[in-house]
Amino acid sequence: MTPYDRLAALGLTLPKAAPAAANYLPFLRHGNDLYIAGQGPFDAAGHLHTGKVGRDLTVEQAYEHARLTGLNVLAQVHAATGDLGRVVQVVKVLGMVNATEDFRDHPGVVNGCSDLFVAVFGDAGRHPRSAVGMSSLPMGLSVEVEAIFAIR
């Protein structure tokens, strides 16, 4: 099964990769490493999911936002490589959660992205990561994820 087959089995399709929102590159390939800039939870209609977890959003809602964010990360990988099948390994993930000061389940939120990567790439989707809380994120995003991939 290809990564695209696995996405289809999940009922998902890749969105169009978002352009950079400021003075940065959405991705950069350096040798066999592919760096993906922070992505947010934009849906296919272009709707941006915002809010603060622990106040406006539940862990379950934010998990879905992180999953959607992971899908947007994969759209950047596809834009950079032309084929998700070129991914050898997800090397590192940084998940940032816009959360209240007393919120404690950042890993439960970022699992939305991590679970997606494992579903799409199998063992090659397993990765080290950091899941951290932020007092705010650009544009009020609920979740932001950046990632590094090894590609062939």
Tab-separated table of N, CA and C in Angstrom:
chain	number	residue	atom	x	y	z
A	1	MET	N	0.831	-1.189	0.000
A	1	MET	CA	0.000	0.000	0.000
A	1	MET	C	0.876	1.253	0.000
A	2	THR	N	0.508	2.220	-0.797
A	2	THR	CA	1.246	3.479	-0.825
A	2	THR	C	0.722	4.402	0.280
A	3	PRO	N	1.473	5.447	0.607
A	3	PRO	CA	0.949	6.431	1.560
A	3	PRO	C	-0.384	7.035	1.097
A	4	TYR	N	-0.558	7.197	-0.199
A	4	TYR	CA	-1.812	7.752	-0.733
A	4	TYR	C	-2.967	6.769	-0.534
A	5	ASP	N	-2.681	5.460	-0.701
A	5	ASP	CA	-3.695	4.440	-0.432
A	5	ASP	C	-4.110	4.467	1.034
A	6	ARG	N	-3.122	4.624	1.907
A	6	ARG	CA	-3.417	4.670	3.341
A	6	ARG	C	-4.240	5.907	3.694
A	7	LEU	N	-3.908	7.037	3.067
A	7	LEU	CA	-4.717	8.244	3.282
A	7	LEU	C	-6.151	8.016	2.821
A	8	ALA	N	-6.306	7.422	1.641
A	8	ALA	CA	-7.647	7.155	1.109
A	8	ALA	C	-8.414	6.218	2.038
A	9	ALA	N	-7.734	5.213	2.584
A	9	ALA	CA	-8.382	4.278	3.511
A	9	ALA	C	-8.862	4.993	4.775
A	10	LEU	N	-8.195	6.075	5.128
A	10	LEU	CA	-8.601	6.894	6.276
A	10	LEU	C	-9.682	7.907	5.900
A	11	GLY	N	-10.032	7.948	4.611
A	11	GLY	CA	-11.016	8.916	4.139
A	11	GLY	C	-10.437	10.304	3.953
A	12	LEU	N	-9.110	10.384	3.769
A	12	LEU	CA	-8.430	11.669	3.660
A	12	LEU	C	-7.821	11.857	2.281
A	13	THR	N	-7.771	13.093	1.835
A	13	THR	CA	-7.048	13.453	0.628
A	13	THR	C	-6.130	14.621	0.985
A	14	LEU	N	-5.018	14.684	0.297
A	14	LEU	CA	-4.082	15.776	0.560
A	14	LEU	C	-4.657	17.096	0.070
A	15	PRO	N	-4.593	18.116	0.903
A	15	PRO	CA	-4.970	19.449	0.434
A	15	PRO	C	-3.831	20.030	-0.400
A	16	LYS	N	-4.073	21.151	-1.006
A	16	LYS	CA	-3.012	21.880	-1.691
A	16	LYS	C	-2.088	22.463	-0.619
A	17	ALA	N	-0.789	22.396	-0.856
A	17	ALA	CA	0.172	22.948	0.098
A	17	ALA	C	-0.009	24.453	0.213
A	18	ALA	N	-0.045	24.934	1.435
A	18	ALA	CA	-0.222	26.367	1.680
A	18	ALA	C	1.063	27.126	1.358
A	19	PRO	N	0.936	28.301	0.764
A	19	PRO	CA	2.127	29.133	0.546
A	19	PRO	C	2.606	29.701	1.883
A	20	ALA	N	3.822	30.159	1.911
A	20	ALA	CA	4.352	30.803	3.115
A	20	ALA	C	3.507	32.032	3.439
A	21	ALA	N	3.269	32.254	4.720
A	21	ALA	CA	2.455	33.388	5.157
A	21	ALA	C	3.293	34.620	5.475
A	22	ALA	N	4.611	34.483	5.394
A	22	ALA	CA	5.507	35.610	5.692
A	22	ALA	C	6.841	35.351	4.993
A	23	ASN	N	7.916	35.914	5.497
A	23	ASN	CA	9.221	35.810	4.868
A	23	ASN	C	9.956	34.543	5.330
A	24	TYR	N	9.504	33.401	4.842
A	24	TYR	CA	10.134	32.117	5.138
A	24	TYR	C	9.776	31.138	4.029
A	25	LEU	N	10.456	30.013	3.998
A	25	LEU	CA	10.155	28.950	3.036
A	25	LEU	C	9.224	27.939	3.682
A	26	PRO	N	8.226	27.438	2.965
A	26	PRO	CA	7.356	26.419	3.550
A	26	PRO	C	8.085	25.086	3.740
A	27	PHE	N	9.119	24.848	2.929
A	27	PHE	CA	9.952	23.653	3.095
A	27	PHE	C	11.328	23.940	2.528
A	28	LEU	N	12.286	23.134	2.985
A	28	LEU	CA	13.649	23.230	2.485
A	28	LEU	C	14.241	21.832	2.468
A	29	ARG	N	14.743	21.449	1.308
A	29	ARG	CA	15.440	20.180	1.204
A	29	ARG	C	16.932	20.447	1.292
A	30	HIS	N	17.615	19.691	2.152
A	30	HIS	CA	19.065	19.778	2.297
A	30	HIS	C	19.582	18.340	2.294
A	31	GLY	N	20.162	17.934	1.165
A	31	GLY	CA	20.568	16.537	1.029
A	31	GLY	C	19.346	15.640	1.077
A	32	ASN	N	19.368	14.661	1.951
A	32	ASN	CA	18.230	13.750	2.104
A	32	ASN	C	17.299	14.169	3.232
A	33	ASP	N	17.510	15.359	3.782
A	33	ASP	CA	16.646	15.867	4.845
A	33	ASP	C	15.668	16.882	4.270
A	34	LEU	N	14.432	16.793	4.701
A	34	LEU	CA	13.399	17.728	4.285
A	34	LEU	C	12.815	18.371	5.533
A	35	TYR	N	12.947	19.683	5.612
A	35	TYR	CA	12.465	20.453	6.749
A	35	TYR	C	11.150	21.127	6.343
A	36	ILE	N	10.121	20.908	7.140
A	36	ILE	CA	8.810	21.509	6.875
A	36	ILE	C	8.556	22.587	7.922
A	37	ALA	N	8.299	23.800	7.449
A	37	ALA	CA	7.986	24.915	8.349
A	37	ALA	C	6.672	24.650	9.068
A	38	GLY	N	6.472	25.352	10.160
A	38	GLY	CA	5.256	25.196	10.944
A	38	GLY	C	3.994	25.332	10.102
A	39	GLN	N	3.117	24.357	10.250
A	39	GLN	CA	1.833	24.333	9.550
A	39	GLN	C	0.720	24.408	10.581
A	40	GLY	N	-0.439	24.858	10.141
A	40	GLY	CA	-1.582	24.972	11.036
A	40	GLY	C	-2.775	24.188	10.534
A	41	PRO	N	-3.856	24.202	11.305
A	41	PRO	CA	-5.052	23.437	10.966
A	41	PRO	C	-6.003	24.183	10.027
A	42	PHE	N	-5.622	24.231	8.753
A	42	PHE	CA	-6.497	24.770	7.713
A	42	PHE	C	-7.234	23.592	7.092
A	43	ASP	N	-8.548	23.709	6.916
A	43	ASP	CA	-9.273	22.615	6.267
A	43	ASP	C	-9.350	22.856	4.757
A	44	ALA	N	-9.963	21.921	4.041
A	44	ALA	CA	-10.008	21.978	2.571
A	44	ALA	C	-10.694	23.242	2.062
A	45	ALA	N	-11.608	23.789	2.842
A	45	ALA	CA	-12.305	25.010	2.445
A	45	ALA	C	-11.496	26.261	2.782
A	46	GLY	N	-10.313	26.075	3.371
A	46	GLY	CA	-9.485	27.213	3.726
A	46	GLY	C	-9.812	27.800	5.090
A	47	HIS	N	-10.702	27.138	5.825
A	47	HIS	CA	-11.068	27.615	7.163
A	47	HIS	C	-9.938	27.319	8.138
A	48	LEU	N	-9.542	28.315	8.889
A	48	LEU	CA	-8.497	28.200	9.889
A	48	LEU	C	-9.130	27.874	11.239
A	49	HIS	N	-8.631	26.823	11.880
A	49	HIS	CA	-9.138	26.447	13.206
A	49	HIS	C	-8.294	27.142	14.273
A	50	THR	N	-8.961	27.884	15.093
A	50	THR	CA	-8.298	28.675	16.122
A	50	THR	C	-8.842	28.306	17.491
A	51	GLY	N	-8.263	28.891	18.506
A	51	GLY	CA	-8.771	28.717	19.860
A	51	GLY	C	-7.711	28.225	20.813
A	52	LYS	N	-8.025	28.349	22.065
A	52	LYS	CA	-7.120	27.961	23.131
A	52	LYS	C	-7.643	26.671	23.763
A	53	VAL	N	-6.771	25.654	23.762
A	53	VAL	CA	-7.130	24.356	24.338
A	53	VAL	C	-7.192	24.501	25.859
A	54	GLY	N	-8.242	23.962	26.441
A	54	GLY	CA	-8.461	24.107	27.875
A	54	GLY	C	-9.443	25.216	28.197
A	55	ARG	N	-9.750	26.030	27.205
A	55	ARG	CA	-10.750	27.090	27.368
A	55	ARG	C	-11.784	27.005	26.258
A	56	ASP	N	-11.352	27.095	25.002
A	56	ASP	CA	-12.258	27.095	23.855
A	56	ASP	C	-12.427	25.705	23.245
A	57	LEU	N	-11.435	24.845	23.451
A	57	LEU	CA	-11.403	23.538	22.791
A	57	LEU	C	-11.108	22.435	23.786
A	58	THR	N	-11.701	21.271	23.537
A	58	THR	CA	-11.390	20.085	24.322
A	58	THR	C	-10.144	19.415	23.741
A	59	VAL	N	-9.595	18.472	24.463
A	59	VAL	CA	-8.466	17.695	23.957
A	59	VAL	C	-8.870	16.974	22.673
A	60	GLU	N	-10.075	16.427	22.636
A	60	GLU	CA	-10.541	15.693	21.460
A	60	GLU	C	-10.644	16.604	20.234
A	61	GLN	N	-11.160	17.805	20.413
A	61	GLN	CA	-11.236	18.755	19.298
A	61	GLN	C	-9.835	19.150	18.831
A	62	ALA	N	-8.956	19.422	19.774
A	62	ALA	CA	-7.592	19.821	19.422
A	62	ALA	C	-6.826	18.667	18.779
A	63	TYR	N	-7.101	17.427	19.187
A	63	TYR	CA	-6.507	16.248	18.548
A	63	TYR	C	-6.849	16.253	17.053
A	64	GLU	N	-8.098	16.528	16.729
A	64	GLU	CA	-8.520	16.593	15.328
A	64	GLU	C	-7.832	17.750	14.601
A	65	HIS	N	-7.621	18.861	15.284
A	65	HIS	CA	-6.891	19.981	14.682
A	65	HIS	C	-5.446	19.573	14.411
A	66	ALA	N	-4.840	18.825	15.334
A	66	ALA	CA	-3.462	18.362	15.132
A	66	ALA	C	-3.400	17.361	13.978
A	67	ARG	N	-4.409	16.535	13.840
A	67	ARG	CA	-4.470	15.583	12.716
A	67	ARG	C	-4.553	16.344	11.394
A	68	LEU	N	-5.405	17.348	11.353
A	68	LEU	CA	-5.535	18.187	10.160
A	68	LEU	C	-4.219	18.918	9.871
A	69	THR	N	-3.560	19.377	10.912
A	69	THR	CA	-2.268	20.030	10.749
A	69	THR	C	-1.252	19.053	10.167
A	70	GLY	N	-1.261	17.808	10.644
A	70	GLY	CA	-0.383	16.781	10.089
A	70	GLY	C	-0.646	16.553	8.613
A	71	LEU	N	-1.903	16.602	8.224
A	71	LEU	CA	-2.251	16.459	6.814
A	71	LEU	C	-1.656	17.612	6.002
A	72	ASN	N	-1.668	18.816	6.569
A	72	ASN	CA	-1.063	19.964	5.887
A	72	ASN	C	0.457	19.839	5.823
A	73	VAL	N	1.064	19.242	6.829
A	73	VAL	CA	2.498	18.953	6.769
A	73	VAL	C	2.763	18.000	5.606
A	74	LEU	N	1.941	16.957	5.480
A	74	LEU	CA	2.118	15.991	4.391
A	74	LEU	C	1.919	16.640	3.025
A	75	ALA	N	1.039	17.628	2.942
A	75	ALA	CA	0.861	18.359	1.677
A	75	ALA	C	2.155	19.074	1.299
A	76	GLN	N	2.865	19.593	2.283
A	76	GLN	CA	4.154	20.242	2.005
A	76	GLN	C	5.199	19.212	1.565
A	77	VAL	N	5.184	18.043	2.194
A	77	VAL	CA	6.109	16.972	1.795
A	77	VAL	C	5.847	16.589	0.341
A	78	HIS	N	4.592	16.442	-0.005
A	78	HIS	CA	4.232	16.112	-1.384
A	78	HIS	C	4.684	17.219	-2.342
A	79	ALA	N	4.462	18.467	-1.959
A	79	ALA	CA	4.880	19.596	-2.812
A	79	ALA	C	6.396	19.610	-3.004
A	80	ALA	N	7.122	19.229	-1.977
A	80	ALA	CA	8.589	19.252	-2.037
A	80	ALA	C	9.168	18.085	-2.813
A	81	THR	N	8.510	16.922	-2.760
A	81	THR	CA	9.094	15.701	-3.331
A	81	THR	C	8.332	15.153	-4.526
A	82	GLY	N	7.052	15.505	-4.639
A	82	GLY	CA	6.215	14.958	-5.702
A	82	GLY	C	5.667	13.583	-5.405
A	83	ASP	N	6.101	12.968	-4.300
A	83	ASP	CA	5.664	11.605	-3.988
A	83	ASP	C	5.925	11.299	-2.521
A	84	LEU	N	4.860	11.084	-1.750
A	84	LEU	CA	5.018	10.722	-0.339
A	84	LEU	C	5.767	9.401	-0.177
A	85	GLY	N	5.798	8.593	-1.229
A	85	GLY	CA	6.531	7.335	-1.195
A	85	GLY	C	8.032	7.531	-1.070
A	86	ARG	N	8.504	8.737	-1.227
A	86	ARG	CA	9.932	9.025	-1.077
A	86	ARG	C	10.346	9.209	0.376
A	87	VAL	N	9.371	9.234	1.285
A	87	VAL	CA	9.690	9.376	2.712
A	87	VAL	C	10.295	8.067	3.214
A	88	VAL	N	11.492	8.186	3.776
A	88	VAL	CA	12.178	7.047	4.381
A	88	VAL	C	11.836	6.956	5.861
A	89	GLN	N	11.742	8.133	6.518
A	89	GLN	CA	11.503	8.174	7.957
A	89	GLN	C	11.028	9.566	8.354
A	90	VAL	N	10.076	9.613	9.270
A	90	VAL	CA	9.777	10.874	9.945
A	90	VAL	C	10.847	10.994	11.025
A	91	VAL	N	11.661	12.040	10.947
A	91	VAL	CA	12.834	12.164	11.813
A	91	VAL	C	12.500	12.870	13.121
A	92	LYS	N	11.691	13.927	13.068
A	92	LYS	CA	11.402	14.718	14.268
A	92	LYS	C	10.157	15.545	14.050
A	93	VAL	N	9.354	15.675	15.098
A	93	VAL	CA	8.146	16.491	15.074
A	93	VAL	C	8.177	17.432	16.281
A	94	LEU	N	7.819	18.676	16.028
A	94	LEU	CA	7.591	19.639	17.100
A	94	LEU	C	6.144	20.070	17.010
A	95	GLY	N	5.371	19.738	18.037
A	95	GLY	CA	3.969	20.120	18.106
A	95	GLY	C	3.763	21.199	19.152
A	96	MET	N	3.173	22.303	18.730
A	96	MET	CA	2.923	23.436	19.624
A	96	MET	C	1.417	23.601	19.798
A	97	VAL	N	0.984	23.669	21.030
A	97	VAL	CA	-0.435	23.729	21.363
A	97	VAL	C	-0.731	25.069	22.024
A	98	ASN	N	-1.668	25.800	21.465
A	98	ASN	CA	-2.137	27.053	22.050
A	98	ASN	C	-3.050	26.674	23.216
A	99	ALA	N	-2.530	26.778	24.437
A	99	ALA	CA	-3.240	26.217	25.588
A	99	ALA	C	-3.276	27.198	26.763
A	100	THR	N	-4.231	26.940	27.644
A	100	THR	CA	-4.310	27.713	28.873
A	100	THR	C	-3.117	27.368	29.756
A	101	GLU	N	-2.850	28.244	30.690
A	101	GLU	CA	-1.693	28.079	31.572
A	101	GLU	C	-1.742	26.780	32.374
A	102	ASP	N	-2.938	26.319	32.723
A	102	ASP	CA	-3.053	25.111	33.554
A	102	ASP	C	-3.277	23.830	32.742
A	103	PHE	N	-3.284	23.922	31.421
A	103	PHE	CA	-3.478	22.741	30.572
A	103	PHE	C	-2.258	21.835	30.668
A	104	ARG	N	-2.477	20.511	30.706
A	104	ARG	CA	-1.372	19.577	30.907
A	104	ARG	C	-1.284	18.458	29.873
A	105	ASP	N	-2.248	18.322	28.965
A	105	ASP	CA	-2.249	17.165	28.062
A	105	ASP	C	-1.809	17.522	26.643
A	106	HIS	N	-0.716	18.248	26.531
A	106	HIS	CA	-0.176	18.597	25.212
A	106	HIS	C	0.120	17.350	24.381
A	107	PRO	N	0.708	16.275	24.969
A	107	PRO	CA	0.945	15.068	24.174
A	107	PRO	C	-0.338	14.465	23.601
A	108	GLY	N	-1.429	14.509	24.360
A	108	GLY	CA	-2.700	13.976	23.871
A	108	GLY	C	-3.212	14.718	22.654
A	109	VAL	N	-2.917	16.000	22.580
A	109	VAL	CA	-3.300	16.803	21.418
A	109	VAL	C	-2.412	16.459	20.226
A	110	VAL	N	-1.101	16.503	20.414
A	110	VAL	CA	-0.157	16.299	19.316
A	110	VAL	C	-0.216	14.869	18.789
A	111	ASN	N	-0.759	13.942	19.579
A	111	ASN	CA	-0.977	12.578	19.081
A	111	ASN	C	-1.819	12.578	17.806
A	112	GLY	N	-2.653	13.574	17.609
A	112	GLY	CA	-3.438	13.654	16.376
A	112	GLY	C	-2.550	13.653	15.153
A	113	CYS	N	-1.446	14.359	15.210
A	113	CYS	CA	-0.478	14.398	14.115
A	113	CYS	C	0.352	13.113	14.091
A	114	SER	N	0.866	12.731	15.238
A	114	SER	CA	1.723	11.538	15.303
A	114	SER	C	0.975	10.288	14.855
A	115	ASP	N	-0.258	10.135	15.298
A	115	ASP	CA	-1.056	8.964	14.899
A	115	ASP	C	-1.262	8.949	13.382
A	116	LEU	N	-1.461	10.119	12.786
A	116	LEU	CA	-1.617	10.209	11.329
A	116	LEU	C	-0.347	9.750	10.624
A	117	PHE	N	0.797	10.231	11.071
A	117	PHE	CA	2.056	9.864	10.424
A	117	PHE	C	2.303	8.357	10.498
A	118	VAL	N	1.993	7.736	11.627
A	118	VAL	CA	2.162	6.288	11.759
A	118	VAL	C	1.159	5.560	10.860
A	119	ALA	N	-0.068	6.058	10.770
A	119	ALA	CA	-1.069	5.430	9.898
A	119	ALA	C	-0.669	5.510	8.435
A	120	VAL	N	-0.017	6.583	8.038
A	120	VAL	CA	0.354	6.796	6.636
A	120	VAL	C	1.656	6.092	6.266
A	121	PHE	N	2.630	6.096	7.193
A	121	PHE	CA	3.962	5.570	6.866
A	121	PHE	C	4.340	4.302	7.622
A	122	GLY	N	3.466	3.791	8.482
A	122	GLY	CA	3.820	2.608	9.263
A	122	GLY	C	4.963	2.928	10.211
A	123	ASP	N	5.887	1.974	10.381
A	123	ASP	CA	7.002	2.187	11.305
A	123	ASP	C	7.854	3.392	10.923
A	124	ALA	N	7.927	3.716	9.640
A	124	ALA	CA	8.696	4.894	9.204
A	124	ALA	C	8.045	6.192	9.684
A	125	GLY	N	6.812	6.120	10.136
A	125	GLY	CA	6.128	7.299	10.662
A	125	GLY	C	6.359	7.519	12.145
A	126	ARG	N	6.927	6.529	12.827
A	126	ARG	CA	7.229	6.687	14.263
A	126	ARG	C	8.408	7.643	14.403
A	127	HIS	N	8.347	8.527	15.371
A	127	HIS	CA	9.323	9.618	15.426
A	127	HIS	C	9.532	10.114	16.847
A	128	PRO	N	10.686	10.722	17.095
A	128	PRO	CA	10.837	11.509	18.318
A	128	PRO	C	10.071	12.813	18.141
A	129	ARG	N	9.641	13.386	19.251
A	129	ARG	CA	8.910	14.643	19.130
A	129	ARG	C	8.930	15.398	20.437
A	130	SER	N	8.546	16.641	20.329
A	130	SER	CA	8.264	17.482	21.483
A	130	SER	C	6.838	17.979	21.324
A	131	ALA	N	6.106	17.987	22.413
A	131	ALA	CA	4.736	18.509	22.438
A	131	ALA	C	4.709	19.554	23.541
A	132	VAL	N	4.593	20.815	23.149
A	132	VAL	CA	4.720	21.899	24.113
A	132	VAL	C	3.523	22.845	24.054
A	133	GLY	N	3.302	23.539	25.151
A	133	GLY	CA	2.241	24.528	25.223
A	133	GLY	C	2.772	25.921	24.969
A	134	MET	N	1.954	26.725	24.334
A	134	MET	CA	2.290	28.110	24.022
A	134	MET	C	1.175	29.009	24.543
A	135	SER	N	1.547	30.215	24.917
A	135	SER	CA	0.524	31.165	25.374
A	135	SER	C	-0.282	31.712	24.206
A	136	SER	N	0.301	31.678	22.999
A	136	SER	CA	-0.416	32.048	21.785
A	136	SER	C	0.340	31.488	20.592
A	137	LEU	N	-0.332	31.427	19.463
A	137	LEU	CA	0.267	31.007	18.198
A	137	LEU	C	-0.172	31.996	17.123
A	138	PRO	N	0.567	32.100	16.018
A	138	PRO	CA	0.196	33.045	14.966
A	138	PRO	C	-1.256	32.845	14.504
A	139	MET	N	-1.925	33.945	14.250
A	139	MET	CA	-3.308	33.967	13.755
A	139	MET	C	-4.280	33.278	14.710
A	140	GLY	N	-3.859	33.016	15.940
A	140	GLY	CA	-4.731	32.345	16.896
A	140	GLY	C	-4.853	30.852	16.670
A	141	LEU	N	-3.949	30.271	15.854
A	141	LEU	CA	-3.983	28.824	15.603
A	141	LEU	C	-4.126	28.050	16.898
A	142	SER	N	-4.868	26.958	16.845
A	142	SER	CA	-4.979	26.088	18.010
A	142	SER	C	-3.757	25.186	18.136
A	143	VAL	N	-3.183	24.804	16.987
A	143	VAL	CA	-2.050	23.884	16.941
A	143	VAL	C	-1.135	24.304	15.793
A	144	GLU	N	0.158	24.128	15.987
A	144	GLU	CA	1.124	24.304	14.912
A	144	GLU	C	2.132	23.160	14.992
A	145	VAL	N	2.499	22.621	13.838
A	145	VAL	CA	3.447	21.511	13.800
A	145	VAL	C	4.513	21.793	12.743
A	146	GLU	N	5.775	21.570	13.121
A	146	GLU	CA	6.866	21.557	12.153
A	146	GLU	C	7.496	20.169	12.224
A	147	ALA	N	8.141	19.741	11.126
A	147	ALA	CA	8.660	18.380	11.089
A	147	ALA	C	9.873	18.273	10.177
A	148	ILE	N	10.641	17.235	10.423
A	148	ILE	CA	11.791	16.889	9.589
A	148	ILE	C	11.592	15.468	9.086
A	149	PHE	N	11.846	15.261	7.792
A	149	PHE	CA	11.705	13.962	7.152
A	149	PHE	C	13.015	13.569	6.478
A	150	ALA	N	13.331	12.291	6.498
A	150	ALA	CA	14.406	11.753	5.655
A	150	ALA	C	13.738	11.254	4.390
A	151	ILE	N	14.287	11.669	3.243
A	151	ILE	CA	13.680	11.274	1.960
A	151	ILE	C	14.735	10.672	1.051
A	152	ARG	N	14.268	9.903	0.087
A	152	ARG	CA	15.193	9.348	-0.919
A	152	ARG	C	15.048	10.123	-2.204
